[in-house]
Coordinates of C-alpha atoms in Angstrom, one line a residue:
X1 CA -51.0 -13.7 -36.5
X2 CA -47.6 -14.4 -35.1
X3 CA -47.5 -17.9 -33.4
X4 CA -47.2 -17.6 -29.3
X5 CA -43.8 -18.4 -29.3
X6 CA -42.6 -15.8 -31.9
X7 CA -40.5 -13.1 -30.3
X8 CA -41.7 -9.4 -30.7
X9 CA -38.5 -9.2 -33.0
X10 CA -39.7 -11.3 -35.4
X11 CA -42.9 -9.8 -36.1
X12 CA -44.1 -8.0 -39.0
X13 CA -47.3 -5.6 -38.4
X14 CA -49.1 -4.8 -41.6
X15 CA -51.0 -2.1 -42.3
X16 CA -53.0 -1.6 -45.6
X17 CA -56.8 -0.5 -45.4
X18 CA -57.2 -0.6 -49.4
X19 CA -57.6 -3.8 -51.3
X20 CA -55.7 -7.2 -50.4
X21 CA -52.3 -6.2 -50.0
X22 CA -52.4 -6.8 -46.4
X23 CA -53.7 -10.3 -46.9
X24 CA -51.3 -11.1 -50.1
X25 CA -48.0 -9.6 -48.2
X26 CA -49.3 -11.8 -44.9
X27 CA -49.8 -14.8 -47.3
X28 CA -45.7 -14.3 -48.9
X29 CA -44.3 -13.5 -45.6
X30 CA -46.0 -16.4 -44.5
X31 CA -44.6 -19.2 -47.4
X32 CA -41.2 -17.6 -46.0
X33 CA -42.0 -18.4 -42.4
X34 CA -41.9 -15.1 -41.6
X35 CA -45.3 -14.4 -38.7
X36 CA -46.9 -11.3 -39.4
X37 CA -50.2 -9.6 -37.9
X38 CA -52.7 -7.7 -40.5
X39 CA -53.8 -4.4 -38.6
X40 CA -57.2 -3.1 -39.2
X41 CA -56.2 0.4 -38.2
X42 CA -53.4 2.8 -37.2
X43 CA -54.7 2.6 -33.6
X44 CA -54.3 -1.3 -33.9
X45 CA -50.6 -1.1 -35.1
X46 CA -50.1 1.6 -32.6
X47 CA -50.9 -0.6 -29.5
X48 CA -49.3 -3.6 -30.8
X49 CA -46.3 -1.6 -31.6
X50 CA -45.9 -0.9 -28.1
X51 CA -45.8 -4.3 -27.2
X52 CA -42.6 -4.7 -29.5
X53 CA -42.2 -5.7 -32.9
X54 CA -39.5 -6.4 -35.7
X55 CA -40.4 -3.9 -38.7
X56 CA -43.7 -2.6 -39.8
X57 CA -45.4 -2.9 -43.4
X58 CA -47.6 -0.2 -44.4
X59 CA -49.1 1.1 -47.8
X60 CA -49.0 4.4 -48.3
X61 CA -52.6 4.9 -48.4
X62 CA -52.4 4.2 -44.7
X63 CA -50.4 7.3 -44.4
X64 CA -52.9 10.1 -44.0
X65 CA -50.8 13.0 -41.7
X66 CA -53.3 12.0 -38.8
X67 CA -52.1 8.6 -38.9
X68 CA -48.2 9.7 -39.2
X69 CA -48.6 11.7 -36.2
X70 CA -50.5 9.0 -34.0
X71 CA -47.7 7.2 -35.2
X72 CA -44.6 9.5 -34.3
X73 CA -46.0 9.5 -31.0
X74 CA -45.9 5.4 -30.4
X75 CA -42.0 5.7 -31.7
X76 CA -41.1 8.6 -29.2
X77 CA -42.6 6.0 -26.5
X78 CA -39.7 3.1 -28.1
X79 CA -36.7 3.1 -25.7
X80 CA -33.5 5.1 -26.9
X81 CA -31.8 2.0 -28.5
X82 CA -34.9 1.0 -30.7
X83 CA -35.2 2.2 -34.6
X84 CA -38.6 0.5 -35.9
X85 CA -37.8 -0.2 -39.4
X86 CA -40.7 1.0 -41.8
X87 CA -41.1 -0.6 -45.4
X88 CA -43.5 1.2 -47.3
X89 CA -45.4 0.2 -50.3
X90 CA -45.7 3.1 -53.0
X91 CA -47.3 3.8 -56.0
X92 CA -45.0 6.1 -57.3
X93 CA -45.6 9.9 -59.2
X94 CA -47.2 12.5 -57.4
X95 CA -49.0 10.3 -54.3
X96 CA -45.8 9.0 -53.7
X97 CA -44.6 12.2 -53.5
X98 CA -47.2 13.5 -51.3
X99 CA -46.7 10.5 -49.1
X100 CA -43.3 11.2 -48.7
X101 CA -44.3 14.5 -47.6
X102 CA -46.2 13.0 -45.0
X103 CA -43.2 11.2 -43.8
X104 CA -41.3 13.6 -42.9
X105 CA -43.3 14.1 -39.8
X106 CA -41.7 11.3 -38.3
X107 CA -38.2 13.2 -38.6
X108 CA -35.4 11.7 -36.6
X109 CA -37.4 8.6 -35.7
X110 CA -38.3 7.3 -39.2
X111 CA -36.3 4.4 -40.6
X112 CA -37.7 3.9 -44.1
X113 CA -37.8 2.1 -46.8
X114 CA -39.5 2.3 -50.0
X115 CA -41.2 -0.4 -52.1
X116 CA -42.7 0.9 -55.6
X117 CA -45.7 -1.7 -57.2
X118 CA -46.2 -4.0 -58.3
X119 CA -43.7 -5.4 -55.5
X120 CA -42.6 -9.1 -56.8
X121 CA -42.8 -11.4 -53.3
X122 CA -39.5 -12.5 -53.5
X123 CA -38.9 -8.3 -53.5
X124 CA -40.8 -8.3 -50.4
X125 CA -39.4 -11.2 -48.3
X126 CA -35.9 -10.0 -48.5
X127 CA -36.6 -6.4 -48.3
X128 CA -38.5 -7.7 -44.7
X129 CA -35.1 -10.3 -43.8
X130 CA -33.0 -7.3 -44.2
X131 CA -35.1 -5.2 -41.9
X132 CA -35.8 -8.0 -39.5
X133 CA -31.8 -8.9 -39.3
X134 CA -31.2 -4.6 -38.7
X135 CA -33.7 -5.0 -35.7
X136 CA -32.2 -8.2 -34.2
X137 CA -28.9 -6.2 -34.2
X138 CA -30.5 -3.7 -32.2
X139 CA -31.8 -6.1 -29.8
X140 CA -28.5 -8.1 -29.7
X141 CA -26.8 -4.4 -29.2
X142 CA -29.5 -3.7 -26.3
X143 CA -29.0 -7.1 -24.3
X144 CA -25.2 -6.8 -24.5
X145 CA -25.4 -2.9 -23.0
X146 CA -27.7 -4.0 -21.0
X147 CA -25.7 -7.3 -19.8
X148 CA -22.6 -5.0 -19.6
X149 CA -24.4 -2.6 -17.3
X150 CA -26.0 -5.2 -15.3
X151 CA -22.0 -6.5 -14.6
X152 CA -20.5 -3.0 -14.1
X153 CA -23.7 -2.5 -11.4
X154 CA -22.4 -6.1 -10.1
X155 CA -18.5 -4.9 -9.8
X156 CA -19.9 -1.5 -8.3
X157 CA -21.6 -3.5 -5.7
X158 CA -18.8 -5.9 -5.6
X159 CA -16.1 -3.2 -4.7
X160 CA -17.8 -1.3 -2.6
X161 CA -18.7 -4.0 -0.5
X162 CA -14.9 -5.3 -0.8
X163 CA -14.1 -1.4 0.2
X164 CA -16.3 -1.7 2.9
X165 CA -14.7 -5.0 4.2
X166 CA -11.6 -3.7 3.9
X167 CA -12.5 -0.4 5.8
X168 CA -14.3 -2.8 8.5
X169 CA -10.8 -5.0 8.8
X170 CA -8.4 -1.7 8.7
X171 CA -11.2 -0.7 11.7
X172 CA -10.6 -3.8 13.5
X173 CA -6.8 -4.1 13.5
X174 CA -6.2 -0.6 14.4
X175 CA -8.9 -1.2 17.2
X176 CA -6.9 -5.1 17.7
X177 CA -3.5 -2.9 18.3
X178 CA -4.9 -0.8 20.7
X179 CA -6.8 -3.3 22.5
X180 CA -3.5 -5.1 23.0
X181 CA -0.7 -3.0 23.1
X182 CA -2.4 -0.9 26.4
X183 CA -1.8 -4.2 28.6
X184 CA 1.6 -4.8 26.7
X185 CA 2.5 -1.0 28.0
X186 CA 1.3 -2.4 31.6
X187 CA 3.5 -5.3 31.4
X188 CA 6.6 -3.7 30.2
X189 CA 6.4 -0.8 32.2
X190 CA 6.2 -3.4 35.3
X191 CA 9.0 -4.9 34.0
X192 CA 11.0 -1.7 34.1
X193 CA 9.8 -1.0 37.5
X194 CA 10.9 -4.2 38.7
X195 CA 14.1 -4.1 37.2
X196 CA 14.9 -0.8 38.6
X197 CA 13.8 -1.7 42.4
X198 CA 15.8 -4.9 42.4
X199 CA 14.3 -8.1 43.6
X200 CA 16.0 -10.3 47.1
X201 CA 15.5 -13.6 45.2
X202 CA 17.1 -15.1 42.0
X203 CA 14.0 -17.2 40.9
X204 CA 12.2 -13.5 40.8
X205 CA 14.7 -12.4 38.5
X206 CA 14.2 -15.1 35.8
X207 CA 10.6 -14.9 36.6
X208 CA 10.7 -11.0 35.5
X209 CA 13.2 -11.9 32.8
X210 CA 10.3 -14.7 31.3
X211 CA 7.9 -11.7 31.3
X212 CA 9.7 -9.6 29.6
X213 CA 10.6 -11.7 26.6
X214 CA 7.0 -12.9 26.5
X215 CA 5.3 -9.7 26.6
X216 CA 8.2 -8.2 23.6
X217 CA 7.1 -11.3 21.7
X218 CA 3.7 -10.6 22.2
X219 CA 4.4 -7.2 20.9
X220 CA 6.6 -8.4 17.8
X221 CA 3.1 -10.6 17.2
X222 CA 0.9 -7.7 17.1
X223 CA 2.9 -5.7 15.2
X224 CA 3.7 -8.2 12.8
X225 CA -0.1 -8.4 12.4
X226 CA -0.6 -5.0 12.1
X227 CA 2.1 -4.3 9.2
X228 CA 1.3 -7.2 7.1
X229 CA -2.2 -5.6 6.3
X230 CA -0.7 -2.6 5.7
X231 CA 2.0 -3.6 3.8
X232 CA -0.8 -5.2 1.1
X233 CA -3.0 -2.3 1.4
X234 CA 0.5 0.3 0.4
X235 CA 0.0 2.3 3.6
X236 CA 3.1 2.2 5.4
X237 CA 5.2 5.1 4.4
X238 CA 9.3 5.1 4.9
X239 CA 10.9 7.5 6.1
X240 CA 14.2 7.3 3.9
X241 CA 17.8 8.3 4.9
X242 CA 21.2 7.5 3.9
X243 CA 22.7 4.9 6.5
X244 CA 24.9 1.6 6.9
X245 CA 23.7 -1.4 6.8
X246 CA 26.0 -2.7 9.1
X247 CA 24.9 -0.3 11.7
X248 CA 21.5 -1.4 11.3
X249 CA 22.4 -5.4 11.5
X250 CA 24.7 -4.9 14.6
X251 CA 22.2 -2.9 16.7
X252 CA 19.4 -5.7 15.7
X253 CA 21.6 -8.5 17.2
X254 CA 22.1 -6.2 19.9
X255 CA 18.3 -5.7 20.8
X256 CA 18.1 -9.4 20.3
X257 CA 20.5 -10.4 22.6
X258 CA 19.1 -7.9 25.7
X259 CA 15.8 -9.0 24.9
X260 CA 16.9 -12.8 26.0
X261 CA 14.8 -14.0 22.8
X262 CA 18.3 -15.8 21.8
X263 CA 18.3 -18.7 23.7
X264 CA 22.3 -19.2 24.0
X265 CA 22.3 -18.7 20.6
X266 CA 25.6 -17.4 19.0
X267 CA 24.9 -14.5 17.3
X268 CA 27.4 -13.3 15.2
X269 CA 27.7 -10.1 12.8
X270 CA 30.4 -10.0 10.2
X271 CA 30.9 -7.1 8.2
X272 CA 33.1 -5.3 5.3
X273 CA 35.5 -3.0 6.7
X274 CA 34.2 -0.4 4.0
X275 CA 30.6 1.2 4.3
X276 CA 27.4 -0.6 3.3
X277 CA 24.9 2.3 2.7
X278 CA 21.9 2.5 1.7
X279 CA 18.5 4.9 1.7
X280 CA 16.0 3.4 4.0
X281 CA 14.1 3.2 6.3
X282 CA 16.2 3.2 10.0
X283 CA 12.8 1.6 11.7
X284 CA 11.4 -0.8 8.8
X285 CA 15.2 -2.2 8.3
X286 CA 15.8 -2.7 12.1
X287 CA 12.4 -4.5 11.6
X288 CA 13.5 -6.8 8.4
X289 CA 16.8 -8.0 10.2
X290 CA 14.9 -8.3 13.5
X291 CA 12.4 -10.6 11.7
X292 CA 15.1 -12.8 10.1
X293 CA 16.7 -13.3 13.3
X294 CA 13.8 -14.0 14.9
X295 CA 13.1 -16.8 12.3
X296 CA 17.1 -17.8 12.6
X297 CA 16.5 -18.2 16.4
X298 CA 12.8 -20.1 16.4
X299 CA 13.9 -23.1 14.0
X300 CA 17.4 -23.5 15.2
X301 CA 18.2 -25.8 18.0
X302 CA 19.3 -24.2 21.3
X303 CA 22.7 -23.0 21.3
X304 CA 22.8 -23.2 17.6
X305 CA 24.6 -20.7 15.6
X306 CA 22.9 -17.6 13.8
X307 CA 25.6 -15.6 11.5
X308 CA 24.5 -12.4 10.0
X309 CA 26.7 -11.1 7.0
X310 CA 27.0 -7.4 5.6
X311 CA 28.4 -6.6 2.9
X312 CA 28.9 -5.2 -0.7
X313 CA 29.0 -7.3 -3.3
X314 CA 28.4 -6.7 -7.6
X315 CA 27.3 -3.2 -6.7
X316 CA 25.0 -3.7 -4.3
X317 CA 24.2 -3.8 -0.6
X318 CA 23.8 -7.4 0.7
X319 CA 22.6 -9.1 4.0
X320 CA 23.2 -12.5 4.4
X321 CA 21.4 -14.2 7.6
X322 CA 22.3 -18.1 8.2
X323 CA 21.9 -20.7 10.4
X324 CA 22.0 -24.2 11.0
X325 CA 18.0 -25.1 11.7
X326 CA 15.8 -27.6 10.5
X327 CA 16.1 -26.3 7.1
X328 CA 13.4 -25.6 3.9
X329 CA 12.1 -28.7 1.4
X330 CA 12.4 -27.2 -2.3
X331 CA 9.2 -26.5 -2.5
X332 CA 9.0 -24.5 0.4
X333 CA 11.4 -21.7 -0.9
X334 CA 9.0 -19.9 -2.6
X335 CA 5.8 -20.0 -0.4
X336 CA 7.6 -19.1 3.2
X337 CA 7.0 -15.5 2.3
X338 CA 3.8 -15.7 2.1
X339 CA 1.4 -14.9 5.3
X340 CA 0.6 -17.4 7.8
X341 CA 3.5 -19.7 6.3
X342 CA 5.2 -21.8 9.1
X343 CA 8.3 -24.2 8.3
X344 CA 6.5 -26.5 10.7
X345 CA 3.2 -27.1 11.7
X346 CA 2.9 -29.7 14.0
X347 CA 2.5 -29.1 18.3
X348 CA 6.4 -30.1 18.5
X349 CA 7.6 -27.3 16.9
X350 CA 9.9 -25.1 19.0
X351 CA 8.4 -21.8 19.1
X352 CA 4.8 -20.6 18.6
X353 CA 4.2 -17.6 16.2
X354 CA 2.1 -16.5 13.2
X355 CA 4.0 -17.1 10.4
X356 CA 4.2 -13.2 9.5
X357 CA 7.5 -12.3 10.4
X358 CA 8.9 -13.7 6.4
X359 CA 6.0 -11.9 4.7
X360 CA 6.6 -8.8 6.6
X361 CA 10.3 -8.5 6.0
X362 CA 9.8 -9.3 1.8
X363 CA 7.4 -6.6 2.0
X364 CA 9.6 -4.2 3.4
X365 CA 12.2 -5.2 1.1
X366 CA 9.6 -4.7 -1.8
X367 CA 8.9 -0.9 -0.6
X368 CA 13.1 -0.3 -0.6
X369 CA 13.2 -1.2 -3.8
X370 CA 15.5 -4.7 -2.9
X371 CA 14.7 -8.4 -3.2
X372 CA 14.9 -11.3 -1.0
X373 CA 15.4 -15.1 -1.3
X374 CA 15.8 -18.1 0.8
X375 CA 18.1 -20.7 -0.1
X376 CA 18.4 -24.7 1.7
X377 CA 20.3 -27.4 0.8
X378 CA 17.5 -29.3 2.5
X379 CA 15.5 -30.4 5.8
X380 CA 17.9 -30.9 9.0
X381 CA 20.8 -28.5 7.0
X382 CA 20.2 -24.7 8.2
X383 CA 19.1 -21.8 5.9
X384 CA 20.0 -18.6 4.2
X385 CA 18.3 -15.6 3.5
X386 CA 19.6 -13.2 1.4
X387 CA 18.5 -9.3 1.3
X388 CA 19.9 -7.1 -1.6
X389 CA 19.3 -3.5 -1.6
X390 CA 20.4 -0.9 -4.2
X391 CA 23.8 1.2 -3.0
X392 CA 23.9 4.2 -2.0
X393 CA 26.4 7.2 -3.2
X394 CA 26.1 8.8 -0.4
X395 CA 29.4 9.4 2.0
X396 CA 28.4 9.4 5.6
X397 CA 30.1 11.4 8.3
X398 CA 31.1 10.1 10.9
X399 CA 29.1 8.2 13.5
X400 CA 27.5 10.0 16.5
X401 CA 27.0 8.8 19.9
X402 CA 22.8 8.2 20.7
X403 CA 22.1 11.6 23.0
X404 CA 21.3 10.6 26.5
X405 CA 17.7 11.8 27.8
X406 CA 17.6 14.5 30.2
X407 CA 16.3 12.8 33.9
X408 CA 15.5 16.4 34.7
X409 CA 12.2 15.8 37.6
X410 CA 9.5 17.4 35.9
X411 CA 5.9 17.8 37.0
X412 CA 3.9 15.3 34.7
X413 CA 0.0 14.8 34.8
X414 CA -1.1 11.1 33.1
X415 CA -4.3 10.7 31.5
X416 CA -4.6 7.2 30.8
X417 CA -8.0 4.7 31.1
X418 CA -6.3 1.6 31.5
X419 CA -5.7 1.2 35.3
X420 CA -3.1 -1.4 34.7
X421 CA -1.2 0.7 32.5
X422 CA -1.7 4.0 34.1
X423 CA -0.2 2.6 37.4
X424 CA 2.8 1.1 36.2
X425 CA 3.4 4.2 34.1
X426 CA 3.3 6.4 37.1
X427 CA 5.7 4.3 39.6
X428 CA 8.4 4.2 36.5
X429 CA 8.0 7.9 36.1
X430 CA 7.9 8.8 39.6
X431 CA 11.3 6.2 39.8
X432 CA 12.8 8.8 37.3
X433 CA 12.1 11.3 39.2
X434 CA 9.1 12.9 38.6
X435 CA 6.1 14.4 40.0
X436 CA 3.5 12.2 38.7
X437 CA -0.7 12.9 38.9
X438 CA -3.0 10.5 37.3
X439 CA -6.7 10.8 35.8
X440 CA -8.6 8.3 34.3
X441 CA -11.0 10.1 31.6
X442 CA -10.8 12.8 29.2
X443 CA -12.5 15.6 31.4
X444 CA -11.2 14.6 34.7
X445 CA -7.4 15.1 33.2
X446 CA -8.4 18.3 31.2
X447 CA -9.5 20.0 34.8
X448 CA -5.9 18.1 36.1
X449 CA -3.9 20.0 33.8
X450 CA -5.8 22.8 33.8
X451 CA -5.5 22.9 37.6
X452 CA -1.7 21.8 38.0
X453 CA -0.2 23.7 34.7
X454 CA 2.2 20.6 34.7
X455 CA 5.4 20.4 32.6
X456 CA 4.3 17.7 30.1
X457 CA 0.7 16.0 30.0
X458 CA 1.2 12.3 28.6
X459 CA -2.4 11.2 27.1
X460 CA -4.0 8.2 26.0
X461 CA -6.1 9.0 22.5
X462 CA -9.2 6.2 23.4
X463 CA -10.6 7.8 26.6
X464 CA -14.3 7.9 28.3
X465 CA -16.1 11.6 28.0
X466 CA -13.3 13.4 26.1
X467 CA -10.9 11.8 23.5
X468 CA -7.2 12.7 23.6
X469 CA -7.5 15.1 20.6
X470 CA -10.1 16.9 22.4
X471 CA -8.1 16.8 25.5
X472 CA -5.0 18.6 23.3
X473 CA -6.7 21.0 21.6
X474 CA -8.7 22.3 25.1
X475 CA -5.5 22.6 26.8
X476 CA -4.0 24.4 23.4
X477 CA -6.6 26.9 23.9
X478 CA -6.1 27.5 27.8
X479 CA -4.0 29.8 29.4
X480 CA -0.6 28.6 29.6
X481 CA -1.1 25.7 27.6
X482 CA 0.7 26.5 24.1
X483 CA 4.0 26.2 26.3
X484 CA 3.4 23.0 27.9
X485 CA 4.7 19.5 26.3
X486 CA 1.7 17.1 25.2
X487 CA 2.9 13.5 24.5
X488 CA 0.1 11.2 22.6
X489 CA 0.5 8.1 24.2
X490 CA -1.9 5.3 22.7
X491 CA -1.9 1.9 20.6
X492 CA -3.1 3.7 17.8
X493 CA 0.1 3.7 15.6
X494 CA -0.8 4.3 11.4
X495 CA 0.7 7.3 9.9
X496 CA -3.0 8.8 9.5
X497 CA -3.1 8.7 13.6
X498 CA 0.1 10.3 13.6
X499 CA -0.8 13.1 11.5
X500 CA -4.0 13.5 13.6
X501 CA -2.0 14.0 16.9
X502 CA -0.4 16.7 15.4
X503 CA -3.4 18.6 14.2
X504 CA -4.7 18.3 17.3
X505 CA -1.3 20.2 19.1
X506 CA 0.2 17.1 20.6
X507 CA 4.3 17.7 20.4
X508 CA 5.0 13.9 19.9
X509 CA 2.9 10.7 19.3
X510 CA 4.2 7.4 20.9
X511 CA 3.0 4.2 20.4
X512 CA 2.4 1.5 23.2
X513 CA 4.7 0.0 25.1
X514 CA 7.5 2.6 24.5
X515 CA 10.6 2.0 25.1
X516 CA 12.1 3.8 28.5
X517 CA 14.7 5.5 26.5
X518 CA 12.2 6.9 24.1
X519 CA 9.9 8.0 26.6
X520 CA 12.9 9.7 28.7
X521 CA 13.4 11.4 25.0
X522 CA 10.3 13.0 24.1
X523 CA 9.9 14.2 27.8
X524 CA 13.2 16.1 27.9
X525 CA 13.3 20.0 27.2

């Protein structure tokens, strides 16, 4: 009998019901140290086959076609990966012949060999080694498949959870954006209220000018936040066009200067007198020099100045942005583009932020196909960033003036949730000129528009008892509404949201806080 701490692999069953060959092959397999277990009977070997075992001894006399079949049917049980090895003692002539016969029965599933007697023991022991070391290779093949499977289940499980994850994250920012943007659109639109009615003291003035930087660097934050997860995950899309990069640069420092974010800052631009084009992006390289400035201007002292250069240089477009701020250790040149990377981390520094505007701008360089570097001779002496992009051949025409909006009064119906924002939206539009009618759900401004058959509906896409697709595609399918001018107003901003207004029949998708000049824009005829 095998020893209780033999593995099945290791054992040898024996089965010879004439004379001592059982007992003499158990007595050499023994002297080898090889366990064995003498069988009285095929239905003994059977069951202790089942139970696993490393090759099987029989004499042929054990062979009767009864006892083949009985055992056929224990090795169709063996799992696919198993090949019993059978060593067979013969007598050779015509009852070896006959027993040969009698294994054929076992077809497919027989792996045989023959041993004619006398067998010497030395014969047998290695003619049982070499079966034994062909079934541990089996076993060795099954525990790596099975090892290999029990990993692939493991990265299976592992990437749909992380796709899960990352599904649940994409879920919350989008949901984050549009959580924040609707009392950014309130607080803007306020501003542009304000600013249009005039104010009788000076203090109010640079009270309403602190608002408005603060809410547009609140916005810059969130959508900062919002691009740098899409930028990892590939899922912002450009929109690429010949242009010139100086055009780009000069309307950045531009935006920056009316948005008061400059702090007395001089802002320069200097630029070739030849044409620095490119194909990009007009939006994502606005929002690559935006973000350098914005870095320039939060770690350089007040009044300091911020020099942005354009031009061509070895073949290629460059942008050179510079100042003269605390400056970037050595060792900090290569991990400020990564996320959440700030130059300074301690309460003193100057200006809050996330540390995503860097990472931001090298991903949009990445997607254009350019590169960017940063360059410091050291703390307390200013830095350089550097943004190369490939030329274009393209010859531009000449420039065009931006088209002025039409301020035609228009009936307008609003269908906006957010009381803040709906409010503030309606006294700027009525301050334009129009006739303005609010609702605050779904149904309520479906029956509005139905009811009014205004000029343009502006709706939000998150609102209570109908969504703003459903709102669209109703009004698509009333009378009079194929004609009518549906605006999708919302803080839901990815390409995939986009593409969804559309479907759904809206003419343009905004998203929150838009820009007056925009908003004058997709209103016009």
């Amino acid at each position: 009998m095998p020893t209780p701490s033999s593995s099945p692999v290791e054992w040898v069953l024996i089965l010879a019901p004439v004379g001592r060959d059982g007992a003499l092959a158990a007595e050499a397999l023994r002297h080898a140290g090889i366990a064995s277990n003498v069988c009285t009977g095929i239905d003994q070997l059977c069951e202790n086959l089942s139970g696993g075992a490393g090759t099987v001894l029989l004499t042929e006399e054990a062979l009767s076609a009864s006892a083949a079949r009985r055992l056929l049917e224990t090795l169709e049980r063996q799992p696919p990966w198993s090949d019993v090895p059978l060593v067979v003692f013969t007598r050779g002539g015509e009852a070896t012949a006959a027993s040969l016969r009698t294994l054929e029965l076992l077809g497919p599933y027989a792996n045989v060999s023959l041993l004619e007697r006398p067998v010497r023991a030395i014969t047998l022991v290695a003619a049982i080694r070499v079966a034994l070391r062909a079934r541990r290779r089996q076993h060795e093949t099954r525990d790596y498949l099975a090892a290999r499977e029990r990993v692939e289940a493991d990265l299976r499980v592992a990437n749909a959870a992380a796709e899960r994850a990352g599904q649940a994250k994409d879920r919350f920012l989008a949901m984050l954006g549009h959580e924040l943007r609707s009392p950014l659109a309130a607080i803007l639109n306020g501003i542009e209220v304000l600013d249009r009615v005039g104010a009788q003291r000076q203090d109010a003035n640079r009270v309403r000018a602190i608002i408005g930087r603060q809410a547009r660097h609140l916005t810059r934050l969130v959508d900062d936040l919002l691009d740098v997860s899409r930028i990892t995950s590939g899922k912002i899309v450009l929109q690429r066009v010949p242009l010139d990069l100086r055009d780009i640069a000069r309307q950045s420092a531009e935006s920056i200067r009316a948005a008061g974010t400059t702090r007395s800052h001089d802002v320069s631009v200097l630029t070739d007198d030849r044409p620095v084009v490119v194909e990009g992006d007009p939006v994502r390289l606005a929002q690559i020099v935006g973000n350098l400035l914005d870095n320039a201007v939060t770690y350089s002292p007040e009044g300091g100045p911020i020099s942005v250069l354009v031009r061509q240089e070895e073949g290629q477009a460059v942008l050179r942005v510079q100042d003269r701020g605390v400056g970037l250790e050595p060792e900090m040149l290569q991990t400020i583009f990564k996320p959440f990377t700030q130059i300074e981390t301690s309460l003193r520094r100057p200006r809050g932020g996330l540390g995503l505007g860097l990472a931001v701008a090298r991903g949009l360089v990445d997607q254009h196909g350019g590169s960017i570097t940063a360059h410091s001779p050291g703390l307390g002496q200013g830095c350089e960033f550097v943004v190369r992009f490939p030329l274009s051949t393209v010859t531009l025409g000449p420039p065009t003036d931006r088209p002025v909006a039409s301020t035609t009064p228009r009936r307008i119906v609003v269908i906006e949730d957010y009381a803040d924002a709906s409010e503030s939206l309606r006294m700027l539009l009525t301050l334009e000129g129009h006739r303005v009618e609010v609702a605050g759900n779904g149904r309520a401004g479906l029956d509005l528009i139905v009811e009014t058959q205004p000029d343009a509906a502006l709706i939000d896409i998150g609102l209570p008892e109908l969504d703003g697709y459903e709102v669209a595609q109703h009004v698509r399918r009333s009378t009079g509404g194929k004609a009518m001018r549906l605006i999708a107003l919302t803080g839901y901003g990815e390409p995939y949201d986009r593409a969804r207004a559309h479907e759904a029949g809206f003419d343009r998708h905004l998203t929150k806080p838009v820009d007056a000049h925009d908003l004058r824009t997709a209103l016009s005829p």
